Amino acid sequence: MQRKGPQISSVDRPLPKGKSEVSLSAFAFLFSEIVQYHRTRASSIAELERRLEDAGTGVGVRMLEILSYREKGNRREIRLQGILQFINTNIWRCLFGKVADSLEVYNDDEYVISDRSPLVNRFISVPKDLGDLNCAAFVAGIIKGVLDIAGFPAEVSAYYAPVEGQIHPRTNFFMKFSPEVLDREARLGT
Amino acid sequence: MSQDIDPLDLEWRNRAVLAQEAGVPPGVHSLWIINKSGGLVYHKTYADIPHIDVNETMRLASMWHAIHAMSIQISPVEGCTGIELLETDQFDLRCTQTPTGTKFFVTAAPKTLGLEHLLRSVYDLYSDYVMKNPFYEMEMPIRCELFDTNVLSAVRNHNAQLGNY
């Protein structure tokens, strides 16, 4: 094969925009296999959730990097509010095609992103014997990956929160930040 | 094909009306799903029809599996895909088989229209909420909450549309 035009090295080429959509079915089957893979290797529900979280962390690390390039002009957020908004809008829109339903403050160091029906759980019915298992732990891992690599170490967990008047509970992603994050925020001022 | 039936056709009206007069509930009665080896994996009733015991349903399902296979063998022409419609005075049974050998069938009041479309949408729901569920084991009975609720609303939708005819 002969290439036309002058050769451009890959670092000089502009970053591709990236396809905005992939097949939901293909993703759903892949995710289903990921859950089954970890389920056979985990001895408890907590361990399964931790394994899913670990699997998501790698996605988060890469997402921060590529979206900082694509959408933020090669800059990353250094303030807590900024990074939370970035996850709530940019990351969510790129991964799930929509903005998360809400972002709330619980405490000074505790924040919650809420989603009525996370994409990863769309086709999943958790059997009764697995209790409160929420496969969106994978998404919690993505959030954790973004926060960790951006310099906001935090504990992130996913859990079901019942909504009044609705059969299906929404999923909350609870983030608890390390004290050093808040110290730095206080130092930087408003 | 029930779609080709003219709703004003006399025979069509007669059977539908006679069944209704005999007390057959209108619309869809029940849904069955049989795996490729003839085991019953899903059975739900949606109308007020006599209850069938669990063991009996499993026996009936494997029998239907056998009759379906027989119909392919005794067909006088090549390429027969098995029984699609069974008509009786009290109910219609419409069956469809997927390329992987899973059979879906519904029972409904005689001459209920569009059952093949209902089966098609149940197959869609099956591939979404059963096959993509990591907690479902292949060929085992289906216990998926989302599948139950979506099939129920598909059946209700179908029954509601029937009111238009």
mmCIF file with all atom_site columns, N, CA and C in Angstrom, chain B residues 71-131:
data_model
loop_
_atom_site.group_PDB
_atom_site.id
_atom_site.type_symbol
_atom_site.label_atom_id
_atom_site.label_alt_id
_atom_site.label_comp_id
_atom_site.label_asym_id
_atom_site.label_entity_id
_atom_site.label_seq_id
_atom_site.pdbx_PDB_ins_code
_atom_site.Cartn_x
_atom_site.Cartn_y
_atom_site.Cartn_z
_atom_site.occupancy
_atom_site.B_iso_or_equiv
_atom_site.pdbx_formal_charge
_atom_site.auth_seq_id
_atom_site.auth_comp_id
_atom_site.auth_asym_id
_atom_site.auth_atom_id
_atom_site.pdbx_PDB_model_num
ATOM 1   N N  . SER B 1 71  ? -44.133 -32.208 13.307 1.00 0.00 ? 71  SER B N  1
ATOM 2   C CA . SER B 1 71  ? -44.771 -31.510 12.195 1.00 0.00 ? 71  SER B CA 1
ATOM 3   C C  . SER B 1 71  ? -43.760 -31.202 11.103 1.00 0.00 ? 71  SER B C  1
ATOM 4   N N  . ILE B 1 72  ? -42.495 -30.975 11.521 1.00 0.00 ? 72  ILE B N  1
ATOM 5   C CA . ILE B 1 72  ? -41.455 -30.710 10.523 1.00 0.00 ? 72  ILE B CA 1
ATOM 6   C C  . ILE B 1 72  ? -41.177 -31.983 9.727  1.00 0.00 ? 72  ILE B C  1
ATOM 7   N N  . GLN B 1 73  ? -41.136 -33.121 10.438 1.00 0.00 ? 73  GLN B N  1
ATOM 8   C CA . GLN B 1 73  ? -40.816 -34.393 9.785  1.00 0.00 ? 73  GLN B CA 1
ATOM 9   C C  . GLN B 1 73  ? -41.905 -34.855 8.836  1.00 0.00 ? 73  GLN B C  1
ATOM 10  N N  . ILE B 1 74  ? -43.170 -34.681 9.215  1.00 0.00 ? 74  ILE B N  1
ATOM 11  C CA . ILE B 1 74  ? -44.231 -35.234 8.365  1.00 0.00 ? 74  ILE B CA 1
ATOM 12  C C  . ILE B 1 74  ? -44.694 -34.259 7.295  1.00 0.00 ? 74  ILE B C  1
ATOM 13  N N  . SER B 1 75  ? -44.064 -33.075 7.265  1.00 0.00 ? 75  SER B N  1
ATOM 14  C CA . SER B 1 75  ? -44.450 -32.113 6.235  1.00 0.00 ? 75  SER B CA 1
ATOM 15  C C  . SER B 1 75  ? -44.161 -32.673 4.843  1.00 0.00 ? 75  SER B C  1
ATOM 16  N N  . PRO B 1 76  ? -45.102 -32.528 3.892  1.00 0.00 ? 76  PRO B N  1
ATOM 17  C CA . PRO B 1 76  ? -44.886 -33.080 2.548  1.00 0.00 ? 76  PRO B CA 1
ATOM 18  C C  . PRO B 1 76  ? -43.865 -32.289 1.726  1.00 0.00 ? 76  PRO B C  1
ATOM 19  N N  . VAL B 1 77  ? -43.550 -31.066 2.158  1.00 0.00 ? 77  VAL B N  1
ATOM 20  C CA . VAL B 1 77  ? -42.570 -30.282 1.389  1.00 0.00 ? 77  VAL B CA 1
ATOM 21  C C  . VAL B 1 77  ? -41.341 -29.994 2.239  1.00 0.00 ? 77  VAL B C  1
ATOM 22  N N  . GLU B 1 78  ? -40.243 -29.703 1.533  1.00 0.00 ? 78  GLU B N  1
ATOM 23  C CA . GLU B 1 78  ? -38.995 -29.384 2.211  1.00 0.00 ? 78  GLU B CA 1
ATOM 24  C C  . GLU B 1 78  ? -39.080 -28.000 2.859  1.00 0.00 ? 78  GLU B C  1
ATOM 25  N N  . GLY B 1 79  ? -38.254 -27.785 3.853  1.00 0.00 ? 79  GLY B N  1
ATOM 26  C CA . GLY B 1 79  ? -38.106 -26.433 4.407  1.00 0.00 ? 79  GLY B CA 1
ATOM 27  C C  . GLY B 1 79  ? -39.220 -26.019 5.332  1.00 0.00 ? 79  GLY B C  1
ATOM 28  N N  . CYS B 1 80  ? -39.952 -26.980 5.883  1.00 0.00 ? 80  CYS B N  1
ATOM 29  C CA . CYS B 1 80  ? -41.022 -26.643 6.825  1.00 0.00 ? 80  CYS B CA 1
ATOM 30  C C  . CYS B 1 80  ? -40.390 -26.226 8.155  1.00 0.00 ? 80  CYS B C  1
ATOM 31  N N  . THR B 1 81  ? -40.917 -25.175 8.760  1.00 0.00 ? 81  THR B N  1
ATOM 32  C CA . THR B 1 81  ? -40.331 -24.690 10.015 1.00 0.00 ? 81  THR B CA 1
ATOM 33  C C  . THR B 1 81  ? -41.184 -25.047 11.224 1.00 0.00 ? 81  THR B C  1
ATOM 34  N N  . GLY B 1 82  ? -42.136 -25.930 11.036 1.00 0.00 ? 82  GLY B N  1
ATOM 35  C CA . GLY B 1 82  ? -42.941 -26.371 12.171 1.00 0.00 ? 82  GLY B CA 1
ATOM 36  C C  . GLY B 1 82  ? -44.248 -25.619 12.298 1.00 0.00 ? 82  GLY B C  1
ATOM 37  N N  . ILE B 1 83  ? -45.072 -26.083 13.230 1.00 0.00 ? 83  ILE B N  1
ATOM 38  C CA . ILE B 1 83  ? -46.404 -25.489 13.421 1.00 0.00 ? 83  ILE B CA 1
ATOM 39  C C  . ILE B 1 83  ? -46.281 -24.025 13.811 1.00 0.00 ? 83  ILE B C  1
ATOM 40  N N  . GLU B 1 84  ? -47.013 -23.166 13.119 1.00 0.00 ? 84  GLU B N  1
ATOM 41  C CA . GLU B 1 84  ? -47.024 -21.752 13.492 1.00 0.00 ? 84  GLU B CA 1
ATOM 42  C C  . GLU B 1 84  ? -48.338 -21.369 14.150 1.00 0.00 ? 84  GLU B C  1
ATOM 43  N N  . LEU B 1 85  ? -49.414 -22.023 13.704 1.00 0.00 ? 85  LEU B N  1
ATOM 44  C CA . LEU B 1 85  ? -50.719 -21.654 14.248 1.00 0.00 ? 85  LEU B CA 1
ATOM 45  C C  . LEU B 1 85  ? -51.562 -22.895 14.469 1.00 0.00 ? 85  LEU B C  1
ATOM 46  N N  . LEU B 1 86  ? -52.125 -22.998 15.659 1.00 0.00 ? 86  LEU B N  1
ATOM 47  C CA . LEU B 1 86  ? -53.036 -24.086 15.969 1.00 0.00 ? 86  LEU B CA 1
ATOM 48  C C  . LEU B 1 86  ? -54.366 -23.437 16.332 1.00 0.00 ? 86  LEU B C  1
ATOM 49  N N  . GLU B 1 87  ? -55.413 -23.799 15.609 1.00 0.00 ? 87  GLU B N  1
ATOM 50  C CA . GLU B 1 87  ? -56.710 -23.170 15.871 1.00 0.00 ? 87  GLU B CA 1
ATOM 51  C C  . GLU B 1 87  ? -57.679 -24.178 16.461 1.00 0.00 ? 87  GLU B C  1
ATOM 52  N N  . THR B 1 88  ? -58.340 -23.778 17.511 1.00 0.00 ? 88  THR B N  1
ATOM 53  C CA . THR B 1 88  ? -59.397 -24.616 18.074 1.00 0.00 ? 88  THR B CA 1
ATOM 54  C C  . THR B 1 88  ? -60.627 -23.730 18.249 1.00 0.00 ? 88  THR B C  1
ATOM 55  N N  . ASP B 1 89  ? -61.715 -24.323 18.694 1.00 0.00 ? 89  ASP B N  1
ATOM 56  C CA . ASP B 1 89  ? -62.920 -23.516 18.900 1.00 0.00 ? 89  ASP B CA 1
ATOM 57  C C  . ASP B 1 89  ? -62.769 -22.577 20.087 1.00 0.00 ? 89  ASP B C  1
ATOM 58  N N  . GLN B 1 90  ? -61.945 -22.960 21.051 1.00 0.00 ? 90  GLN B N  1
ATOM 59  C CA . GLN B 1 90  ? -61.832 -22.145 22.257 1.00 0.00 ? 90  GLN B CA 1
ATOM 60  C C  . GLN B 1 90  ? -60.625 -21.210 22.296 1.00 0.00 ? 90  GLN B C  1
ATOM 61  N N  . PHE B 1 91  ? -59.586 -21.553 21.559 1.00 0.00 ? 91  PHE B N  1
ATOM 62  C CA . PHE B 1 91  ? -58.407 -20.673 21.595 1.00 0.00 ? 91  PHE B CA 1
ATOM 63  C C  . PHE B 1 91  ? -57.536 -20.867 20.348 1.00 0.00 ? 91  PHE B C  1
ATOM 64  N N  . ASP B 1 92  ? -56.647 -19.913 20.116 1.00 0.00 ? 92  ASP B N  1
ATOM 65  C CA . ASP B 1 92  ? -55.627 -20.029 19.083 1.00 0.00 ? 92  ASP B CA 1
ATOM 66  C C  . ASP B 1 92  ? -54.279 -20.152 19.780 1.00 0.00 ? 92  ASP B C  1
ATOM 67  N N  . LEU B 1 93  ? -53.399 -20.945 19.191 1.00 0.00 ? 93  LEU B N  1
ATOM 68  C CA . LEU B 1 93  ? -52.046 -21.027 19.723 1.00 0.00 ? 93  LEU B CA 1
ATOM 69  C C  . LEU B 1 93  ? -51.107 -20.620 18.603 1.00 0.00 ? 93  LEU B C  1
ATOM 70  N N  . ARG B 1 94  ? -50.304 -19.593 18.845 1.00 0.00 ? 94  ARG B N  1
ATOM 71  C CA . ARG B 1 94  ? -49.354 -19.186 17.807 1.00 0.00 ? 94  ARG B CA 1
ATOM 72  C C  . ARG B 1 94  ? -47.937 -19.383 18.334 1.00 0.00 ? 94  ARG B C  1
ATOM 73  N N  . CYS B 1 95  ? -47.116 -20.016 17.502 1.00 0.00 ? 95  CYS B N  1
ATOM 74  C CA . CYS B 1 95  ? -45.787 -20.415 17.936 1.00 0.00 ? 95  CYS B CA 1
ATOM 75  C C  . CYS B 1 95  ? -44.745 -19.872 16.974 1.00 0.00 ? 95  CYS B C  1
ATOM 76  N N  . THR B 1 96  ? -43.593 -19.514 17.520 1.00 0.00 ? 96  THR B N  1
ATOM 77  C CA . THR B 1 96  ? -42.495 -19.108 16.650 1.00 0.00 ? 96  THR B CA 1
ATOM 78  C C  . THR B 1 96  ? -41.210 -19.690 17.223 1.00 0.00 ? 96  THR B C  1
ATOM 79  N N  . GLN B 1 97  ? -40.316 -20.084 16.313 1.00 0.00 ? 97  GLN B N  1
ATOM 80  C CA . GLN B 1 97  ? -39.046 -20.661 16.769 1.00 0.00 ? 97  GLN B CA 1
ATOM 81  C C  . GLN B 1 97  ? -37.905 -19.783 16.306 1.00 0.00 ? 97  GLN B C  1
ATOM 82  N N  . THR B 1 98  ? -36.977 -19.500 17.205 1.00 0.00 ? 98  THR B N  1
ATOM 83  C CA . THR B 1 98  ? -35.842 -18.660 16.846 1.00 0.00 ? 98  THR B CA 1
ATOM 84  C C  . THR B 1 98  ? -34.787 -19.525 16.149 1.00 0.00 ? 98  THR B C  1
ATOM 85  N N  . PRO B 1 99  ? -33.832 -18.885 15.468 1.00 0.00 ? 99  PRO B N  1
ATOM 86  C CA . PRO B 1 99  ? -32.786 -19.663 14.791 1.00 0.00 ? 99  PRO B CA 1
ATOM 87  C C  . PRO B 1 99  ? -31.996 -20.556 15.751 1.00 0.00 ? 99  PRO B C  1
ATOM 88  N N  . THR B 1 100 ? -31.975 -20.231 17.038 1.00 0.00 ? 100 THR B N  1
ATOM 89  C CA . THR B 1 100 ? -31.220 -21.049 17.983 1.00 0.00 ? 100 THR B CA 1
ATOM 90  C C  . THR B 1 100 ? -32.081 -22.141 18.619 1.00 0.00 ? 100 THR B C  1
ATOM 91  N N  . GLY B 1 101 ? -33.329 -22.241 18.196 1.00 0.00 ? 101 GLY B N  1
ATOM 92  C CA . GLY B 1 101 ? -34.160 -23.350 18.669 1.00 0.00 ? 101 GLY B CA 1
ATOM 93  C C  . GLY B 1 101 ? -35.039 -23.061 19.870 1.00 0.00 ? 101 GLY B C  1
ATOM 94  N N  . THR B 1 102 ? -35.022 -21.837 20.358 1.00 0.00 ? 102 THR B N  1
ATOM 95  C CA . THR B 1 102 ? -35.930 -21.487 21.442 1.00 0.00 ? 102 THR B CA 1
ATOM 96  C C  . THR B 1 102 ? -37.316 -21.256 20.849 1.00 0.00 ? 102 THR B C  1
ATOM 97  N N  . LYS B 1 103 ? -38.333 -21.814 21.507 1.00 0.00 ? 103 LYS B N  1
ATOM 98  C CA . LYS B 1 103 ? -39.691 -21.633 20.996 1.00 0.00 ? 103 LYS B CA 1
ATOM 99  C C  . LYS B 1 103 ? -40.476 -20.701 21.903 1.00 0.00 ? 103 LYS B C  1
ATOM 100 N N  . PHE B 1 104 ? -41.181 -19.765 21.291 1.00 0.00 ? 104 PHE B N  1
ATOM 101 C CA . PHE B 1 104 ? -42.092 -18.895 22.023 1.00 0.00 ? 104 PHE B CA 1
ATOM 102 C C  . PHE B 1 104 ? -43.487 -19.210 21.532 1.00 0.00 ? 104 PHE B C  1
ATOM 103 N N  . PHE B 1 105 ? -44.441 -19.403 22.435 1.00 0.00 ? 105 PHE B N  1
ATOM 104 C CA . PHE B 1 105 ? -45.811 -19.459 21.934 1.00 0.00 ? 105 PHE B CA 1
ATOM 105 C C  . PHE B 1 105 ? -46.788 -18.802 22.889 1.00 0.00 ? 105 PHE B C  1
ATOM 106 N N  . VAL B 1 106 ? -47.840 -18.267 22.296 1.00 0.00 ? 106 VAL B N  1
ATOM 107 C CA . VAL B 1 106 ? -48.895 -17.639 23.089 1.00 0.00 ? 106 VAL B CA 1
ATOM 108 C C  . VAL B 1 106 ? -50.200 -18.351 22.805 1.00 0.00 ? 106 VAL B C  1
ATOM 109 N N  . THR B 1 107 ? -51.068 -18.395 23.803 1.00 0.00 ? 107 THR B N  1
ATOM 110 C CA . THR B 1 107 ? -52.437 -18.825 23.574 1.00 0.00 ? 107 THR B CA 1
ATOM 111 C C  . THR B 1 107 ? -53.303 -17.595 23.731 1.00 0.00 ? 107 THR B C  1
ATOM 112 N N  . ALA B 1 108 ? -54.375 -17.528 22.920 1.00 0.00 ? 108 ALA B N  1
ATOM 113 C CA . ALA B 1 108 ? -55.219 -16.336 22.936 1.00 0.00 ? 108 ALA B CA 1
ATOM 114 C C  . ALA B 1 108 ? -56.620 -16.725 22.494 1.00 0.00 ? 108 ALA B C  1
ATOM 115 N N  . ALA B 1 109 ? -57.537 -15.804 22.632 1.00 0.00 ? 109 ALA B N  1
ATOM 116 C CA . ALA B 1 109 ? -58.902 -16.042 22.172 1.00 0.00 ? 109 ALA B CA 1
ATOM 117 C C  . ALA B 1 109 ? -58.866 -16.309 20.668 1.00 0.00 ? 109 ALA B C  1
ATOM 118 N N  . PRO B 1 110 ? -59.812 -17.125 20.141 1.00 0.00 ? 110 PRO B N  1
ATOM 119 C CA . PRO B 1 110 ? -59.802 -17.443 18.718 1.00 0.00 ? 110 PRO B CA 1
ATOM 120 C C  . PRO B 1 110 ? -59.774 -16.176 17.869 1.00 0.00 ? 110 PRO B C  1
ATOM 121 N N  . LYS B 1 111 ? -58.972 -16.225 16.805 1.00 0.00 ? 111 LYS B N  1
ATOM 122 C CA . LYS B 1 111 ? -58.900 -15.148 15.820 1.00 0.00 ? 111 LYS B CA 1
ATOM 123 C C  . LYS B 1 111 ? -58.339 -13.843 16.382 1.00 0.00 ? 111 LYS B C  1
ATOM 124 N N  . THR B 1 112 ? -57.548 -13.928 17.424 1.00 0.00 ? 112 THR B N  1
ATOM 125 C CA . THR B 1 112 ? -56.877 -12.721 17.915 1.00 0.00 ? 112 THR B CA 1
ATOM 126 C C  . THR B 1 112 ? -55.855 -12.284 16.878 1.00 0.00 ? 112 THR B C  1
ATOM 127 N N  . LEU B 1 113 ? -55.869 -11.016 16.548 1.00 0.00 ? 113 LEU B N  1
ATOM 128 C CA . LEU B 1 113 ? -54.982 -10.514 15.488 1.00 0.00 ? 113 LEU B CA 1
ATOM 129 C C  . LEU B 1 113 ? -53.591 -10.170 16.020 1.00 0.00 ? 113 LEU B C  1
ATOM 130 N N  . GLY B 1 114 ? -52.618 -10.234 15.120 1.00 0.00 ? 114 GLY B N  1
ATOM 131 C CA . GLY B 1 114 ? -51.283 -9.704  15.396 1.00 0.00 ? 114 GLY B CA 1
ATOM 132 C C  . GLY B 1 114 ? -50.464 -10.468 16.424 1.00 0.00 ? 114 GLY B C  1
ATOM 133 N N  . LEU B 1 115 ? -50.788 -11.758 16.641 1.00 0.00 ? 115 LEU B N  1
ATOM 134 C CA . LEU B 1 115 ? -50.028 -12.505 17.655 1.00 0.00 ? 115 LEU B CA 1
ATOM 135 C C  . LEU B 1 115 ? -48.566 -12.673 17.249 1.00 0.00 ? 115 LEU B C  1
ATOM 136 N N  . GLU B 1 116 ? -48.308 -12.753 15.922 1.00 0.00 ? 116 GLU B N  1
ATOM 137 C CA . GLU B 1 116 ? -46.919 -12.915 15.493 1.00 0.00 ? 116 GLU B CA 1
ATOM 138 C C  . GLU B 1 116 ? -46.100 -11.668 15.829 1.00 0.00 ? 116 GLU B C  1
ATOM 139 N N  . HIS B 1 117 ? -46.773 -10.510 15.826 1.00 0.00 ? 117 HIS B N  1
ATOM 140 C CA . HIS B 1 117 ? -46.059 -9.286  16.214 1.00 0.00 ? 117 HIS B CA 1
ATOM 141 C C  . HIS B 1 117 ? -45.757 -9.296  17.710 1.00 0.00 ? 117 HIS B C  1
ATOM 142 N N  . LEU B 1 118 ? -46.712 -9.796  18.467 1.00 0.00 ? 118 LEU B N  1
ATOM 143 C CA . LEU B 1 118 ? -46.489 -9.886  19.915 1.00 0.00 ? 118 LEU B CA 1
ATOM 144 C C  . LEU B 1 118 ? -45.312 -10.818 20.203 1.00 0.00 ? 118 LEU B C  1
ATOM 145 N N  . LEU B 1 119 ? -45.283 -11.968 19.508 1.00 0.00 ? 119 LEU B N  1
ATOM 146 C CA . LEU B 1 119 ? -44.186 -12.916 19.721 1.00 0.00 ? 119 LEU B CA 1
ATOM 147 C C  . LEU B 1 119 ? -42.852 -12.288 19.348 1.00 0.00 ? 119 LEU B C  1
ATOM 148 N N  . ARG B 1 120 ? -42.883 -11.515 18.275 1.00 0.00 ? 120 ARG B N  1
ATOM 149 C CA . ARG B 1 120 ? -41.664 -10.834 17.835 1.00 0.00 ? 120 ARG B CA 1
ATOM 150 C C  . ARG B 1 120 ? -41.180 -9.866  18.928 1.00 0.00 ? 120 ARG B C  1
ATOM 151 N N  . SER B 1 121 ? -42.110 -9.124  19.509 1.00 0.00 ? 121 SER B N  1
ATOM 152 C CA . SER B 1 121 ? -41.651 -8.171  20.525 1.00 0.00 ? 121 SER B CA 1
ATOM 153 C C  . SER B 1 121 ? -41.234 -8.890  21.805 1.00 0.00 ? 121 SER B C  1
ATOM 154 N N  . VAL B 1 122 ? -41.862 -10.029 22.103 1.00 0.00 ? 122 VAL B N  1
ATOM 155 C CA . VAL B 1 122 ? -41.410 -10.807 23.259 1.00 0.00 ? 122 VAL B CA 1
ATOM 156 C C  . VAL B 1 122 ? -39.992 -11.333 23.016 1.00 0.00 ? 122 VAL B C  1
ATOM 157 N N  . TYR B 1 123 ? -39.721 -11.738 21.769 1.00 0.00 ? 123 TYR B N  1
ATOM 158 C CA . TYR B 1 123 ? -38.376 -12.202 21.422 1.00 0.00 ? 123 TYR B CA 1
ATOM 159 C C  . TYR B 1 123 ? -37.367 -11.071 21.602 1.00 0.00 ? 123 TYR B C  1
ATOM 160 N N  . ASP B 1 124 ? -37.754 -9.859  21.193 1.00 0.00 ? 124 ASP B N  1
ATOM 161 C CA . ASP B 1 124 ? -36.888 -8.692  21.392 1.00 0.00 ? 124 ASP B CA 1
ATOM 162 C C  . ASP B 1 124 ? -36.602 -8.488  22.876 1.00 0.00 ? 124 ASP B C  1
ATOM 163 N N  . LEU B 1 125 ? -37.664 -8.553  23.684 1.00 0.00 ? 125 LEU B N  1
ATOM 164 C CA . LEU B 1 125 ? -37.498 -8.345  25.125 1.00 0.00 ? 125 LEU B CA 1
ATOM 165 C C  . LEU B 1 125 ? -36.631 -9.446  25.729 1.00 0.00 ? 125 LEU B C  1
ATOM 166 N N  . TYR B 1 126 ? -36.824 -10.671 25.219 1.00 0.00 ? 126 TYR B N  1
ATOM 167 C CA . TYR B 1 126 ? -36.030 -11.809 25.694 1.00 0.00 ? 126 TYR B CA 1
ATOM 168 C C  . TYR B 1 126 ? -34.551 -11.564 25.420 1.00 0.00 ? 126 TYR B C  1
ATOM 169 N N  . SER B 1 127 ? -34.240 -11.094 24.208 1.00 0.00 ? 127 SER B N  1
ATOM 170 C CA . SER B 1 127 ? -32.822 -10.896 23.897 1.00 0.00 ? 127 SER B CA 1
ATOM 171 C C  . SER B 1 127 ? -32.229 -9.720  24.679 1.00 0.00 ? 127 SER B C  1
ATOM 172 N N  . ASP B 1 128 ? -33.079 -8.756  25.070 1.00 0.00 ? 128 ASP B N  1
ATOM 173 C CA . ASP B 1 128 ? -32.576 -7.642  25.869 1.00 0.00 ? 128 ASP B CA 1
ATOM 174 C C  . ASP B 1 128 ? -32.459 -8.004  27.343 1.00 0.00 ? 128 ASP B C  1
ATOM 175 N N  . TYR B 1 129 ? -33.582 -8.362  27.939 1.00 0.00 ? 129 TYR B N  1
ATOM 176 C CA . TYR B 1 129 ? -33.614 -8.451  29.399 1.00 0.00 ? 129 TYR B CA 1
ATOM 177 C C  . TYR B 1 129 ? -33.246 -9.824  29.955 1.00 0.00 ? 129 TYR B C  1
ATOM 178 N N  . VAL B 1 130 ? -33.159 -10.819 29.089 1.00 0.00 ? 130 VAL B N  1
ATOM 179 C CA . VAL B 1 130 ? -32.742 -12.136 29.575 1.00 0.00 ? 130 VAL B CA 1
ATOM 180 C C  . VAL B 1 130 ? -31.306 -12.422 29.134 1.00 0.00 ? 130 VAL B C  1
ATOM 181 N N  . MET B 1 131 ? -31.043 -12.292 27.832 1.00 0.00 ? 131 MET B N  1
ATOM 182 C CA . MET B 1 131 ? -29.719 -12.656 27.337 1.00 0.00 ? 131 MET B CA 1
ATOM 183 C C  . MET B 1 131 ? -28.632 -11.682 27.802 1.00 0.00 ? 131 MET B C  1
#
